Coordinates of C-alpha atoms in Angstrom, one line a residue:
M1 CA -21.2 10.2 24.8
R2 CA -19.4 7.1 23.6
E3 CA -16.0 6.1 25.0
L4 CA -13.0 5.6 22.7
I5 CA -11.1 2.5 23.6
T6 CA -7.8 0.9 22.5
P7 CA -8.0 -0.6 19.1
P8 CA -7.9 -4.4 18.8
D9 CA -5.0 -6.2 17.1
T10 CA -7.2 -7.7 14.4
I11 CA -10.4 -6.6 12.6
L12 CA -12.0 -10.0 13.2
D13 CA -12.0 -12.0 16.5
P14 CA -9.9 -15.1 15.6
S15 CA -11.9 -17.4 17.8
T16 CA -15.4 -16.4 16.6
G17 CA -14.8 -14.7 13.3
A18 CA -17.0 -11.8 14.4
A19 CA -16.1 -8.3 13.5
R20 CA -14.7 -6.3 16.4
V21 CA -17.2 -3.5 16.0
G22 CA -16.4 -0.2 17.8
S23 CA -14.9 3.3 17.8
Y24 CA -11.3 3.4 18.9
R25 CA -8.5 5.8 19.9
G26 CA -5.5 4.8 17.8
D27 CA -4.4 3.2 14.6
L28 CA -6.7 0.7 12.8
P29 CA -5.4 -2.9 12.6
R30 CA -4.2 -4.2 9.2
V31 CA -7.2 -4.8 7.0
D32 CA -6.7 -8.2 5.2
P33 CA -9.0 -8.3 2.1
A34 CA -9.0 -12.1 2.2
L35 CA -10.6 -12.0 5.7
L36 CA -13.1 -9.4 4.6
A37 CA -14.1 -11.4 1.5
P38 CA -12.7 -14.9 1.0
R39 CA -14.3 -15.1 -2.5
R40 CA -12.3 -13.3 -5.1
L41 CA -15.4 -12.2 -7.0
D42 CA -16.7 -10.4 -3.8
R43 CA -13.4 -8.6 -3.4
L44 CA -13.5 -7.5 -7.1
L45 CA -17.1 -6.2 -6.9
K46 CA -17.6 -5.2 -3.2
H47 CA -14.2 -4.3 -1.7
K48 CA -13.7 -0.5 -1.9
R49 CA -10.7 1.4 -0.4
W50 CA -9.3 4.9 -0.6
V51 CA -6.9 7.4 0.9
Y52 CA -7.8 11.1 1.1
V53 CA -5.2 13.7 2.2
A54 CA -6.1 17.3 2.9
I55 CA -3.8 20.2 3.7
A56 CA -5.0 23.6 5.0
S57 CA -2.7 26.6 5.1
D58 CA -3.4 30.3 5.5
E59 CA -3.6 30.5 1.6
V60 CA -5.0 27.3 0.2
F61 CA -6.8 24.0 0.8
V62 CA -5.1 21.2 -1.1
A63 CA -6.6 17.7 -1.3
V64 CA -5.4 14.5 -3.1
S65 CA -7.0 11.1 -3.2
V66 CA -6.4 7.6 -4.5
V67 CA -9.4 5.4 -4.9
H68 CA -9.6 1.6 -5.7
L69 CA -13.0 0.3 -6.5
G70 CA -12.0 -3.3 -7.3
Y71 CA -12.7 -3.0 -11.1
L72 CA -11.8 0.7 -11.5
S73 CA -9.4 3.3 -10.2
I74 CA -9.6 7.1 -9.6
A75 CA -7.1 9.7 -8.6
F76 CA -8.0 13.3 -8.0
S77 CA -6.6 16.6 -6.6
V78 CA -8.0 20.0 -5.9
V79 CA -6.5 23.3 -4.8
F80 CA -8.8 26.0 -3.4
D81 CA -7.7 29.6 -2.9
K82 CA -8.9 30.9 0.4
A83 CA -8.7 34.6 -0.3
G84 CA -10.3 34.3 -3.8
R85 CA -12.7 31.6 -2.6
R86 CA -12.3 29.7 -5.9
L87 CA -10.7 26.5 -7.3
L88 CA -7.3 27.0 -8.8
V89 CA -7.1 23.3 -9.9
D90 CA -9.6 20.5 -10.1
R91 CA -8.3 17.3 -11.7
A92 CA -9.7 13.8 -11.7
T93 CA -8.6 10.7 -13.7
F94 CA -10.1 7.3 -14.1
G95 CA -8.2 4.2 -15.0
P96 CA -8.0 0.4 -14.8
P97 CA -7.7 -1.2 -11.3
F98 CA -4.0 -2.2 -11.7
A99 CA -3.2 1.5 -12.1
V100 CA -3.6 2.2 -8.4
S101 CA -2.8 0.5 -5.1
V102 CA -4.2 1.2 -1.6
G103 CA -2.4 -0.8 1.1
D104 CA -3.9 -2.9 3.9
A105 CA -2.4 -0.7 6.6
S106 CA -3.5 2.7 7.7
G107 CA -0.7 3.5 10.2
E108 CA 2.9 2.4 9.9
D109 CA 3.8 0.9 6.5
R110 CA 0.8 2.7 4.9
S111 CA 0.9 3.2 1.2
A112 CA -1.3 4.4 -1.7
R113 CA -0.1 5.0 -5.2
A114 CA -1.6 6.0 -8.6
W115 CA 0.3 5.8 -11.9
L116 CA -2.3 6.9 -14.4
P117 CA -1.4 8.7 -17.6
R118 CA -2.3 12.1 -16.3
A119 CA -1.9 11.5 -12.6
R120 CA 1.0 10.3 -10.5
V121 CA 0.4 10.1 -6.7
R122 CA 2.4 8.4 -4.0
I123 CA 1.5 8.4 -0.3
E124 CA 3.8 6.5 2.0
R125 CA 4.7 6.1 5.6
P126 CA 7.5 3.6 6.1
R127 CA 7.5 1.3 9.1
T128 CA 8.9 3.0 12.3
D129 CA 8.7 6.5 10.6
A130 CA 6.5 9.2 12.1
T131 CA 6.1 11.1 8.8
T132 CA 4.0 10.3 5.7
A133 CA 5.5 11.5 2.4
V134 CA 2.9 12.8 -0.1
T135 CA 3.9 13.5 -3.7
A136 CA 1.4 14.2 -6.5
A137 CA 1.6 15.4 -10.1
L138 CA -1.6 16.2 -12.0
R139 CA -2.1 18.7 -14.7
G140 CA -1.6 22.1 -13.1
V141 CA -0.5 20.9 -9.7
E142 CA 2.6 19.3 -8.2
L143 CA 2.7 18.5 -4.5
E144 CA 5.7 17.6 -2.3
A145 CA 4.8 17.4 1.4
R146 CA 5.6 15.5 4.6
L147 CA 2.9 15.0 7.2
D148 CA 4.3 14.7 10.7
S149 CA 2.3 12.8 13.4
R150 CA 4.7 13.2 16.3
A151 CA 2.9 16.1 17.8
A152 CA -0.5 15.1 16.6
P153 CA -3.3 13.7 18.8
P154 CA -4.3 10.0 18.3
A155 CA -6.2 8.7 15.3
L156 CA -9.9 7.8 15.4
S157 CA -10.5 4.3 14.1
A158 CA -13.9 2.7 13.5
I159 CA -15.0 -0.8 12.6
A160 CA -18.7 -1.0 11.6
Q161 CA -20.9 -3.8 10.3
A162 CA -24.4 -3.6 8.9
S163 CA -27.1 -6.1 9.6
D164 CA -26.6 -7.6 6.1
G165 CA -22.9 -8.3 6.9
F166 CA -21.2 -5.5 5.0
L167 CA -18.1 -4.5 6.9
I168 CA -16.5 -1.0 6.9
T169 CA -13.2 0.1 8.5
T170 CA -12.0 3.7 8.5
E171 CA -9.2 5.7 10.2
K172 CA -9.2 9.5 10.5
R173 CA -6.0 11.3 11.6
L174 CA -6.1 15.1 11.9
L175 CA -3.9 17.9 13.0
L176 CA -0.8 16.5 11.3
G177 CA 2.1 18.9 10.9
V178 CA 3.2 19.8 7.4
E179 CA 6.4 20.7 5.6
G180 CA 6.5 21.1 1.9
E181 CA 5.2 23.1 -1.0
A182 CA 2.7 23.0 -3.9
S183 CA 3.3 24.3 -7.4
V184 CA 0.0 25.4 -8.7
L185 CA -0.3 26.6 -12.3
G186 CA 3.4 27.6 -12.1
R187 CA 3.0 29.4 -8.7
R188 CA 4.9 28.0 -5.8
I189 CA 3.0 27.9 -2.5
S190 CA 4.7 27.0 0.8
L191 CA 2.8 24.6 3.0
D192 CA 5.2 24.8 5.9
G193 CA 3.3 25.1 9.1
A194 CA 0.0 24.0 7.6
I195 CA -2.4 21.5 9.1
A196 CA -3.2 18.2 7.4
S197 CA -5.6 15.2 7.7
Y198 CA -5.3 11.6 6.5
D199 CA -8.4 9.5 5.8
Y200 CA -8.1 5.8 5.1
T201 CA -11.2 3.7 4.4
S202 CA -11.4 0.0 3.4
G203 CA -14.4 -2.3 3.5
L204 CA -17.1 -4.3 1.8
L205 CA -19.7 -1.8 0.8
R206 CA -23.3 -2.1 -0.3
R207 CA -24.1 -1.8 -4.0
R208 CA -25.7 1.6 -3.3
T209 CA -23.9 3.6 -0.7
T210 CA -24.8 7.1 0.5
W211 CA -23.3 9.5 3.1
R212 CA -22.7 13.1 4.0
W213 CA -19.4 14.2 5.4
A214 CA -17.7 17.3 6.8
L215 CA -14.0 18.1 7.4
A216 CA -12.6 21.3 8.9
L217 CA -9.0 22.1 9.6
G218 CA -7.7 25.3 11.2
R219 CA -7.7 27.3 14.5
A220 CA -10.4 28.3 16.9
Q221 CA -10.8 32.0 17.7
S222 CA -9.0 31.3 21.0
G223 CA -6.0 29.9 19.2
E224 CA -6.2 26.2 19.5
R225 CA -5.6 24.0 16.5
V226 CA -8.9 22.3 15.6
G227 CA -9.8 19.4 13.3
L228 CA -13.4 18.3 12.8
N229 CA -14.7 15.1 11.2
L230 CA -18.4 14.5 11.0
G231 CA -20.5 12.0 9.1
E232 CA -24.1 11.2 8.5
G233 CA -24.9 7.7 7.4
F234 CA -22.1 5.3 6.4
V235 CA -20.6 4.3 9.8
G236 CA -22.7 6.9 11.8
D237 CA -21.2 8.5 14.9
A238 CA -18.3 6.0 15.0
E239 CA -16.3 8.3 12.8
C240 CA -17.4 11.6 14.4
A241 CA -14.9 13.5 16.5
I242 CA -13.0 16.8 17.1
W243 CA -9.3 17.1 17.6
I244 CA -8.1 20.1 19.7
D245 CA -4.4 20.5 20.0
G246 CA -3.5 17.2 21.7
E247 CA -7.0 16.0 22.5
L248 CA -9.3 13.7 20.6
I249 CA -13.0 14.0 21.7
P250 CA -15.8 11.9 20.3
L251 CA -18.9 13.6 19.0
A252 CA -22.5 12.7 18.1
E253 CA -23.5 11.9 14.5
G254 CA -23.6 14.8 12.0
R255 CA -26.7 16.4 10.6
F256 CA -26.5 18.4 7.3
T257 CA -29.0 20.9 6.0
F258 CA -28.5 22.2 2.5
D259 CA -30.2 22.7 -0.9
A260 CA -29.1 19.8 -3.1
A261 CA -30.2 21.8 -6.2
R262 CA -28.0 24.8 -5.0
P263 CA -24.9 23.1 -3.3
L264 CA -22.9 26.4 -3.3
D265 CA -25.5 28.1 -1.1
P266 CA -24.6 28.0 2.6
W267 CA -24.9 24.7 4.5
R268 CA -25.8 24.1 8.2
V269 CA -23.6 21.4 9.8
R270 CA -24.6 20.2 13.2
T271 CA -24.5 17.2 15.5
A272 CA -27.5 15.2 16.5
D273 CA -27.2 16.6 20.1
G274 CA -26.7 20.2 18.9
A275 CA -23.1 20.5 20.4
V276 CA -21.8 21.4 17.0
D277 CA -23.6 24.3 15.2
L278 CA -21.7 25.5 12.2
R279 CA -22.5 27.5 9.0
F280 CA -20.5 26.4 6.0
V281 CA -20.1 28.8 3.1
P282 CA -18.8 27.1 -0.1
G283 CA -16.7 29.0 -2.5
A284 CA -16.5 26.2 -5.2
A285 CA -17.0 22.5 -5.5
H286 CA -15.3 19.4 -6.8
S287 CA -18.0 17.1 -8.2
N288 CA -18.5 14.0 -10.3
H289 CA -21.7 13.0 -12.1
T290 CA -21.1 9.6 -13.8
N291 CA -23.3 6.9 -15.2
L292 CA -21.3 4.0 -16.6
G293 CA -23.9 1.4 -15.9
L294 CA -22.0 -0.6 -13.4
L295 CA -20.9 2.6 -11.8
A296 CA -23.2 5.6 -11.2
S297 CA -22.1 8.5 -9.0
E298 CA -23.7 11.7 -7.8
F299 CA -20.8 13.2 -5.9
M300 CA -20.6 16.8 -4.6
Q301 CA -17.8 18.1 -2.5
P302 CA -18.0 21.9 -1.9
I303 CA -14.9 23.6 -0.5
G304 CA -15.2 26.7 1.7
L305 CA -15.2 28.2 5.1
Y306 CA -16.8 27.2 8.5
S307 CA -18.0 29.5 11.1
G308 CA -20.0 28.9 14.3
T309 CA -19.6 27.2 17.7
I310 CA -18.7 23.8 19.1
R311 CA -19.6 23.0 22.7
L312 CA -17.4 20.4 24.3
P313 CA -18.5 17.8 26.9
D314 CA -16.6 19.7 29.6
G315 CA -18.6 22.9 28.9
R316 CA -15.9 24.7 26.9
L317 CA -17.2 26.6 23.9
L318 CA -15.1 26.9 20.8
E319 CA -15.8 29.5 18.2
L320 CA -14.7 29.0 14.6
R321 CA -14.5 31.8 12.1
D322 CA -13.6 31.2 8.4
V323 CA -12.0 27.8 9.0
L324 CA -11.1 25.9 5.8
G325 CA -12.8 22.6 5.0
V326 CA -15.2 20.6 2.9
T327 CA -18.6 19.1 3.0
E328 CA -19.7 16.1 0.9
D329 CA -22.9 14.7 -0.5
Q330 CA -22.4 11.2 -2.0
D331 CA -24.8 8.8 -3.6
I332 CA -23.0 6.1 -5.5
T333 CA -24.0 2.8 -7.1
W334 CA -20.8 0.7 -7.5

């Protein structure tokens, strides 16, 4: 199993210019777009960045995201009802690049905003503040929440570079405390005591990029708070880990078995070494099927419940039963 080390203070080594590739325990350094891509055209066409926030309570799973593709922007939000196993709200809006901003920092001084005609989103953590404020207003949903990192385990950060030079940075922070509420189709839902995750990604990505991804937020049958992040492809095992109460434990790369023609059928989500063995039962899905020439996306993100087991490196066995989360199958040309 790989070791998580302290993050570097810069993405690139100042003496050699080489990327400081690795998987780290703690906040990602500031990501300077000019260092990633000195040429403005490369930044326009290849630099992609996004923030994805998820909140899981006893009642609902709420997600909101701001995406900057260089030449296009996207904001979306979904609300999934756990008891009814259905989407209450599913909204997505596209716009020009100047309609959103995603900052260069993932930790302190983080920010992401969208001010599209049918979507207003603000995600901010001021410097020296341990809480991230999340506000969103899309048709049918309004969200006001504060995500508290003071009692959360460390973030997992990754810097990855492909053989062709494309560079990806990402930070995953799970088991954040939550205070706030959502108004969904006129119904007020308290989010106090819920569990949240924060996902920041910024990098130069290939023209065609594919990945599969899993996120789970909840409690094990033995009572521990549990957060799971698995990926297959993209940056590989560098972003794969489990958060248990105050612990952050790296995991092997994810493996996903599902029927792409029937994405709402159950999925099997495992790790390459078999330590994670989960059954994911979708209730509904947020999806996007777009072909705009320059941009073509086949994106499927089912939302539902995880059950199964996770064997930890020290031999402990965690059992999950009906834990909220998502899977994702992404194939995008951008």
